[in-house]
XYZ file of C-alpha atoms in Angstrom:
231
model
C 26.426 5.255 -2.743
C 24.295 6.772 -5.237
C 21.634 9.228 -3.215
C 18.604 7.365 -5.238
C 20.310 3.710 -4.389
C 16.721 1.608 -3.226
C 16.230 -2.278 -2.817
C 14.729 -3.932 -4.831
C 11.220 -3.946 -4.285
C 8.523 -6.508 -4.866
C 4.137 -6.429 -4.026
C 2.586 -9.695 -3.215
C -1.581 -10.203 -2.728
C -3.303 -12.470 -3.317
C -6.651 -11.314 -4.691
C -10.801 -12.322 -5.123
C -11.954 -12.398 -9.101
C -14.110 -9.261 -7.673
C -10.788 -7.941 -7.358
C -11.009 -7.802 -3.041
C -8.258 -8.262 -0.081
C -11.081 -8.933 2.034
C -14.309 -8.048 2.971
C -15.796 -4.275 4.216
C -15.226 -5.093 7.421
C -11.412 -5.649 6.829
C -11.814 -9.428 8.511
C -8.757 -11.382 8.190
C -10.317 -13.886 5.936
C -8.107 -16.759 4.033
C -9.791 -17.146 0.909
C -6.510 -18.653 -0.737
C -5.074 -21.971 -0.856
C -2.363 -23.962 1.275
C -0.072 -23.559 -2.182
C 0.061 -19.670 -2.241
C 1.136 -19.631 1.584
C 3.702 -22.116 0.858
C 5.119 -19.616 -2.581
C 4.057 -16.296 0.602
C 6.941 -18.468 2.475
C 9.122 -18.914 -0.220
C 8.953 -15.140 -1.444
C 9.361 -13.747 2.225
C 12.454 -16.099 2.943
C 14.032 -14.552 -0.823
C 13.423 -11.258 0.936
C 15.621 -8.824 3.270
C 13.061 -6.979 4.765
C 8.786 -7.661 5.023
C 6.575 -4.159 4.898
C 2.967 -4.119 6.500
C 0.776 -1.467 7.155
C -0.219 -0.504 10.259
C -3.869 -1.036 8.822
C -2.719 -5.092 8.328
C -1.605 -5.051 11.797
C -4.873 -3.500 14.013
C -6.563 -5.819 11.481
C -4.788 -9.225 10.948
C -2.152 -9.267 13.982
C 0.284 -11.325 11.015
C 3.394 -12.858 12.581
C 5.807 -11.864 9.570
C 7.958 -14.172 9.361
C 9.101 -17.234 7.449
C 7.421 -20.569 8.898
C 9.354 -23.079 6.970
C 12.307 -24.174 9.150
C 13.976 -25.703 5.471
C 13.863 -22.030 4.272
C 14.909 -20.829 7.959
C 18.172 -23.078 7.635
C 18.646 -21.619 4.199
C 19.200 -18.264 4.866
C 21.486 -18.877 8.135
C 23.655 -21.207 5.648
C 23.815 -17.974 3.306
C 25.039 -15.872 6.561
C 21.146 -13.918 7.164
C 19.283 -14.097 9.956
C 16.417 -16.616 10.303
C 13.468 -14.292 8.890
C 13.637 -10.582 6.900
C 13.595 -7.246 8.762
C 10.114 -6.726 9.388
C 8.662 -3.211 9.270
C 6.000 -1.383 9.745
C 4.542 1.751 8.093
C 2.211 4.088 10.034
C 1.757 7.648 10.362
C -0.265 7.766 13.567
C 2.003 5.467 15.181
C -1.366 4.085 16.735
C -0.301 0.217 17.052
C -0.908 -2.388 19.126
C 2.084 -3.364 21.473
C 1.340 -6.841 22.166
C -0.323 -9.808 19.882
C 1.441 -12.186 17.493
C 3.412 -9.486 15.913
C 5.803 -9.414 18.604
C 5.945 -12.191 19.947
C 9.564 -13.469 18.223
C 12.508 -12.743 19.415
C 14.386 -13.731 16.505
C 12.590 -10.980 14.035
C 14.174 -7.248 13.655
C 11.803 -4.662 13.583
C 11.430 -1.148 12.205
C 8.849 1.302 12.376
C 8.649 3.371 10.023
C 6.980 7.001 10.570
C 6.377 10.880 10.324
C 8.909 13.857 12.365
C 4.896 14.502 13.852
C 5.796 10.928 16.042
C 6.087 12.599 19.640
C 8.292 10.296 22.283
C 5.739 9.893 23.774
C 3.990 7.584 20.953
C 7.165 5.455 20.302
C 8.010 4.507 24.109
C 5.633 1.692 24.299
C 7.353 0.211 21.118
C 12.267 1.135 21.690
C 12.212 -2.321 23.491
C 10.560 -3.850 20.492
C 11.585 -1.853 17.110
C 13.223 0.880 15.580
C 11.699 3.902 14.644
C 12.917 5.922 12.083
C 11.669 8.846 11.607
C 11.059 10.627 7.065
C 8.332 12.489 6.141
C 6.419 15.458 8.073
C 2.998 14.359 7.375
C 3.748 11.361 5.094
C 6.491 8.512 5.792
C 8.927 9.714 2.771
C 8.985 6.567 1.000
C 11.977 8.171 -1.515
C 14.314 8.656 1.385
C 13.180 5.834 3.894
C 14.086 3.054 1.413
C 17.375 5.031 0.752
C 17.679 4.155 4.620
C 16.486 0.683 4.266
C 19.212 0.522 1.132
C 21.876 1.743 3.392
C 21.598 -0.820 5.941
C 22.307 -3.679 2.949
C 18.401 -4.327 2.161
C 18.500 -5.114 -1.460
C 14.922 -6.983 -1.136
C 11.936 -4.974 0.121
C 8.487 -7.516 0.425
C 5.363 -5.147 0.658
C 2.404 -7.038 2.181
C 0.626 -3.761 2.623
C -2.886 -3.395 2.141
C -4.526 -1.056 -0.599
C -3.380 2.283 0.248
C 0.076 1.116 1.528
C 0.467 -0.500 -2.276
C -0.954 2.371 -3.666
C 1.407 4.754 -1.575
C 4.679 3.103 -3.356
C 2.584 2.752 -6.483
C 2.122 6.741 -6.347
C 6.282 7.391 -5.435
C 7.124 5.168 -8.587
C 8.694 1.979 -6.291
C 6.901 -0.785 -7.564
C 9.621 -3.272 -9.647
C 7.782 -6.345 -9.355
C 4.148 -7.875 -8.631
C 3.037 -11.535 -7.138
C -0.664 -11.896 -7.342
C -2.880 -15.041 -7.045
C -6.133 -15.153 -7.997
C -8.190 -16.874 -6.593
C -12.082 -18.621 -6.871
C -13.915 -16.602 -4.626
C -16.560 -13.350 -4.397
C -15.830 -11.086 -1.903
C -17.764 -7.931 -3.117
C -18.969 -5.217 -1.084
C -18.543 -1.530 -2.491
C -15.986 -0.467 0.101
C -13.970 -3.891 0.477
C -9.876 -3.308 -0.085
C -8.845 -3.321 -3.063
C -4.522 -3.982 -3.641
C -4.979 -0.173 -5.006
C -6.639 1.574 -3.151
C -7.404 5.612 -2.619
C -8.050 8.396 -5.242
C -6.210 6.275 -8.061
C -4.284 7.553 -11.307
C -5.940 9.412 -13.823
C -6.217 7.485 -17.418
C -2.913 8.901 -18.443
C -0.825 8.396 -15.371
C -1.556 4.681 -15.242
C 0.973 2.031 -14.054
C 1.782 -0.380 -16.933
C 3.728 -3.489 -16.160
C 4.380 -6.845 -18.156
C 3.504 -10.398 -17.543
C 6.409 -12.564 -17.075
C 5.627 -16.160 -15.295
C 1.604 -16.956 -15.150
C 0.846 -20.692 -13.774
C -2.200 -22.470 -13.062
C -2.784 -24.437 -9.706
C -5.696 -26.372 -9.216
C -8.095 -23.409 -9.122
C -5.940 -20.704 -8.529
C -3.562 -18.408 -10.919
C -0.276 -17.543 -9.996
C 0.701 -14.079 -12.251
C 4.298 -12.590 -12.089
C 4.235 -9.131 -13.385
C 7.479 -6.826 -13.897
C 7.087 -2.604 -13.466
C 7.467 -1.226 -16.996
C 9.143 2.192 -16.632
C 8.196 5.508 -18.837
C 10.847 6.479 -21.049
C 12.705 9.762 -19.681
C-alpha cells in the first residue's frame, strides 16, 4: 500500500447568510430545513466514517448515525455496518463520557488524539471507543488518514467545526465540500465560521470548482471540488 494513500475526504456544513455555523455562545441551534437534514443523512450513509471535533461533541452531543432505516438497510445489503465509523478529533481528551453520542451500540467509534494523552485520560473511554494516538502535540492528520485507509475506510466525511475544517484545509486533505446556504443572519464577530483560526495568506488561498448547485425552497445546496495546485 502506498504511504500516501488516504480516504476521499468531504466537508459538509450549513452556513447562515453571514457565514456563521452557530452563535458566539456555540449554542446547538438548528437553522436548516428538513430537506437539508435529509441530505445530511444521505451523505452520511454514503460515507465509511464521519469525523467531528471535540468542541462539537461538548457543545451539541450529536448522535452521529444514519437516521433513515431505509438507508441503514441499504448499507447492510452492501455488506456494510448500519452506521459509518464515528470519529472524534480531540487533542486534549477533554470529552464527556456520557450522552446521546455514546448511546447507540451499533456505532463503532474512534478517538484520534496525540501521543501526550495519558493512560489516565484514556481510561474512561476504553470500553466506548478505540483511542489512536498520532502526533506529538497535535493530531497528525496525514498519519491518521493513512491509518483509516489501512482499515478500509475509503470515504471520510468531516462534520467538524471551523477549527477542525481548517485543520483539514491546512493539511491539504479536502477533496469536496457540501455547503447549504440558509436564509438567516446570526452575526457576532467571534461566532464560528466554516474555517476558523489564522487563515491563509493571499497567495495560499484554497480554490474550488462548483460542480453542482440546487435551490430547494429558500436554501441553496452547493457542491464544490477542490482544485489541486500543479506541482
